[in-house]
PDB file of C-alpha atoms in Angstrom:
ATOM      1  CA  GLN A   1      41.883-101.762 -54.402  1.00 79.00           C
ATOM      2  CA  VAL A   2      44.585-103.552 -52.758  1.00 87.00           C
ATOM      3  CA  GLN A   3      43.055-106.140 -49.121  1.00 92.00           C
ATOM      4  CA  LEU A   4      45.601-107.271 -46.605  1.00 95.00           C
ATOM      5  CA  VAL A   5      44.746-109.216 -43.881  1.00 96.00           C
ATOM      6  CA  GLU A   6      46.079-110.214 -40.473  1.00 97.00           C
ATOM      7  CA  SER A   7      45.479-112.973 -38.652  1.00 98.00           C
ATOM      8  CA  GLY A   8      47.064-115.115 -36.056  1.00 98.00           C
ATOM      9  CA  GLY A   9      47.175-112.540 -33.047  1.00 97.00           C
ATOM     10  CA  GLY A  10      46.186-113.390 -29.304  1.00 97.00           C
ATOM     11  CA  LEU A  11      47.038-114.229 -26.255  1.00 98.00           C
ATOM     12  CA  VAL A  12      51.113-115.594 -25.539  1.00 98.00           C
ATOM     13  CA  GLN A  13      52.806-115.552 -22.315  1.00 98.00           C
ATOM     14  CA  PRO A  14      56.016-113.955 -22.162  1.00 98.00           C
ATOM     15  CA  GLY A  15      58.708-115.962 -23.842  1.00 98.00           C
ATOM     16  CA  GLY A  16      56.502-117.536 -26.185  1.00 98.00           C
ATOM     17  CA  SER A  17      55.769-117.698 -29.722  1.00 98.00           C
ATOM     18  CA  LEU A  18      53.304-116.367 -33.176  1.00 98.00           C
ATOM     19  CA  ARG A  19      53.261-116.442 -35.875  1.00 98.00           C
ATOM     20  CA  LEU A  20      51.554-113.322 -37.572  1.00 98.00           C
ATOM     21  CA  SER A  21      49.635-114.268 -41.159  1.00 98.00           C
ATOM     22  CA  CYS A  22      48.992-110.836 -43.806  1.00 97.00           C
ATOM     23  CA  ALA A  23      47.131-112.442 -46.362  1.00 96.00           C
ATOM     24  CA  ALA A  24      47.048-110.363 -49.617  1.00 93.00           C
ATOM     25  CA  SER A  25      44.335-110.015 -52.196  1.00 88.00           C
ATOM     26  CA  ARG A  26      46.714-109.875 -54.935  1.00 80.00           C
ATOM     27  CA  MET A  27      49.966-111.053 -56.141  1.00 82.00           C
ATOM     28  CA  ILE A  28      52.016-109.965 -53.333  1.00 74.00           C
ATOM     29  CA  PHE A  29      55.684-109.763 -56.118  1.00 73.00           C
ATOM     30  CA  GLY A  30      53.918-106.959 -57.451  1.00 80.00           C
ATOM     31  CA  PHE A  31      54.663-104.806 -53.857  1.00 87.00           C
ATOM     32  CA  SER A  32      57.664-103.511 -53.919  1.00 89.00           C
ATOM     33  CA  THR A  33      58.086-103.626 -49.864  1.00 94.00           C
ATOM     34  CA  MET A  34      56.129-105.387 -47.384  1.00 96.00           C
ATOM     35  CA  ALA A  35      56.207-104.485 -43.652  1.00 98.00           C
ATOM     36  CA  TRP A  36      54.919-105.143 -40.309  1.00 98.00           C
ATOM     37  CA  TYR A  37      54.163-101.770 -37.935  1.00 98.00           C
ATOM     38  CA  ARG A  38      52.423-102.611 -34.467  1.00 98.00           C
ATOM     39  CA  GLN A  39      50.716 -99.379 -32.238  1.00 98.00           C
ATOM     40  CA  ALA A  40      50.769-100.032 -28.390  1.00 96.00           C
ATOM     41  CA  PRO A  41      48.543 -97.869 -26.333  1.00 90.00           C
ATOM     42  CA  GLY A  42      48.959 -94.806 -26.228  1.00 93.00           C
ATOM     43  CA  LYS A  43      52.198 -95.172 -28.778  1.00 96.00           C
ATOM     44  CA  GLN A  44      53.102 -94.114 -32.050  1.00 97.00           C
ATOM     45  CA  ARG A  45      52.902 -96.811 -35.085  1.00 97.00           C
ATOM     46  CA  GLU A  46      56.134 -97.944 -35.478  1.00 98.00           C
ATOM     47  CA  LEU A  47      57.934 -99.818 -38.407  1.00 98.00           C
ATOM     48  CA  VAL A  48      58.688-103.870 -37.089  1.00 98.00           C
ATOM     49  CA  ALA A  49      60.052-105.389 -40.243  1.00 98.00           C
ATOM     50  CA  THR A  50      60.517-104.949 -43.722  1.00 98.00           C
ATOM     51  CA  ILE A  51      61.366-107.531 -46.575  1.00 96.00           C
ATOM     52  CA  ALA A  52      61.703-106.181 -50.205  1.00 93.00           C
ATOM     53  CA  SER A  53      61.269-107.238 -53.359  1.00 84.00           C
ATOM     54  CA  GLY A  54      64.810-108.848 -53.427  1.00 81.00           C
ATOM     55  CA  SER A  55      63.884-110.602 -50.048  1.00 87.00           C
ATOM     56  CA  THR A  56      66.064-107.987 -48.429  1.00 94.00           C
ATOM     57  CA  THR A  57      64.524-107.479 -44.431  1.00 97.00           C
ATOM     58  CA  ASN A  58      65.589-104.834 -42.170  1.00 98.00           C
ATOM     59  CA  TYR A  59      64.019-105.111 -38.618  1.00 98.00           C
ATOM     60  CA  ALA A  60      63.506-103.136 -35.769  1.00 98.00           C
ATOM     61  CA  ASP A  61      66.654-102.973 -33.210  1.00 98.00           C
ATOM     62  CA  SER A  62      63.886-104.281 -30.288  1.00 97.00           C
ATOM     63  CA  VAL A  63      62.918-107.345 -32.217  1.00 98.00           C
ATOM     64  CA  LYS A  64      66.770-108.442 -34.156  1.00 98.00           C
ATOM     65  CA  GLY A  65      66.787-111.683 -33.220  1.00 97.00           C
ATOM     66  CA  ARG A  66      63.574-113.377 -32.268  1.00 98.00           C
ATOM     67  CA  PHE A  67      61.467-112.351 -35.515  1.00 98.00           C
ATOM     68  CA  ALA A  68      61.300-112.811 -38.495  1.00 98.00           C
ATOM     69  CA  ILE A  69      59.798-112.064 -41.678  1.00 98.00           C
ATOM     70  CA  SER A  70      58.874-113.499 -44.936  1.00 96.00           C
ATOM     71  CA  ARG A  71      56.258-114.368 -47.924  1.00 94.00           C
ATOM     72  CA  ASP A  72      55.306-116.762 -49.946  1.00 93.00           C
ATOM     73  CA  ILE A  73      54.299-115.829 -53.578  1.00 89.00           C
ATOM     74  CA  ALA A  74      53.272-118.599 -54.023  1.00 90.00           C
ATOM     75  CA  ARG A  75      50.306-118.177 -51.474  1.00 92.00           C
ATOM     76  CA  ASN A  76      50.283-114.341 -51.559  1.00 93.00           C
ATOM     77  CA  THR A  77      51.065-114.172 -48.132  1.00 95.00           C
ATOM     78  CA  LEU A  78      53.266-111.779 -45.935  1.00 96.00           C
ATOM     79  CA  TYR A  79      54.365-113.455 -42.434  1.00 98.00           C
ATOM     80  CA  LEU A  80      56.456-112.859 -38.893  1.00 98.00           C
ATOM     81  CA  GLU A  81      57.543-115.038 -36.502  1.00 98.00           C
ATOM     82  CA  MET A  82      58.221-113.686 -33.580  1.00 98.00           C
ATOM     83  CA  ASN A  83      59.874-115.771 -31.138  1.00 98.00           C
ATOM     84  CA  SER A  84      60.911-114.909 -26.884  1.00 98.00           C
ATOM     85  CA  LEU A  85      57.590-112.807 -27.558  1.00 98.00           C
ATOM     86  CA  LYS A  86      58.361-109.800 -23.843  1.00 97.00           C
ATOM     87  CA  PRO A  87      55.392-107.899 -22.812  1.00 96.00           C
ATOM     88  CA  ASP A  88      56.944-105.225 -24.695  1.00 96.00           C
ATOM     89  CA  ASP A  89      55.756-106.139 -28.030  1.00 98.00           C
ATOM     90  CA  ALA A  90      52.310-106.376 -27.396  1.00 98.00           C
ATOM     91  CA  GLY A  91      49.870-104.393 -29.443  1.00 98.00           C
ATOM     92  CA  ILE A  92      48.465-103.719 -31.935  1.00 98.00           C
ATOM     93  CA  TYR A  93      50.338-105.335 -35.350  1.00 98.00           C
ATOM     94  CA  TYR A  94      49.757-104.049 -39.524  1.00 98.00           C
ATOM     95  CA  CYS A  95      50.403-105.507 -42.731  1.00 97.00           C
ATOM     96  CA  ASN A  96      51.845-103.134 -45.101  1.00 97.00           C
ATOM     97  CA  GLY A  97      51.965-103.050 -48.820  1.00 94.00           C
ATOM     98  CA  VAL A  98      53.434-100.768 -50.996  1.00 93.00           C
ATOM     99  CA  THR A  99      52.785-100.878 -54.840  1.00 89.00           C
ATOM    100  CA  ILE A 100      53.079 -98.374 -57.540  1.00 88.00           C
ATOM    101  CA  TYR A 101      49.345 -97.796 -56.992  1.00 87.00           C
ATOM    102  CA  GLY A 102      49.920 -96.599 -53.193  1.00 91.00           C
ATOM    103  CA  GLU A 103      50.363 -98.177 -49.867  1.00 94.00           C
ATOM    104  CA  PHE A 104      47.951-100.380 -48.368  1.00 95.00           C
ATOM    105  CA  TRP A 105      47.644-101.586 -45.178  1.00 97.00           C
ATOM    106  CA  GLY A 106      45.641-104.271 -43.584  1.00 97.00           C
ATOM    107  CA  GLN A 107      43.337-104.022 -40.311  1.00 97.00           C
ATOM    108  CA  GLY A 108      45.780-104.734 -37.872  1.00 97.00           C
ATOM    109  CA  THR A 109      45.495-108.513 -34.965  1.00 98.00           C
ATOM    110  CA  GLN A 110      46.302-108.335 -31.675  1.00 98.00           C
ATOM    111  CA  VAL A 111      49.073-109.526 -29.371  1.00 98.00           C
ATOM    112  CA  THR A 112      49.141-109.834 -26.675  1.00 98.00           C
ATOM    113  CA  VAL A 113      52.044-110.934 -24.018  1.00 97.00           C
ATOM    114  CA  SER A 114      51.168-111.522 -20.617  1.00 95.00           C
ATOM    115  CA  SER A 115      51.181-114.029 -18.028  1.00 93.00           C
TER     116      SER A 115
END
C-alpha cells in the first residue's frame, strides 16, 4: 500500500505564494506519473499539474507560468510551488501517483486565497 501525505496548505492573500508538499511512503521514482489535482466547493476535481518519470511536466492553462511542479527523489517528495495566487486557485489540493500497482491519492490539503 502506498501512502501520500500532503502538507503546506493554508490561507494566503491574493498575489501570495504557497508551496505544497506530498510525502510518499515509497520511492517516488517508482511512480510513472505524479500529479496535483484540486477541487473547489461545488466543482469537479481538476488536474493542475503532472510530472512524468522522465521529469516532463504539464500544466493546466489556468496555472501556467504561476505554478511549478517538481520532485525530490532523495526525499520521496512531490512539490507544487504556487505563485501569484488568485481566489480561483482556492480548494483542496490532492497529490496523485500512478504505479504498476495502481493509482494512489493523498487526503488533500486546503488552500484558501482571500484578503
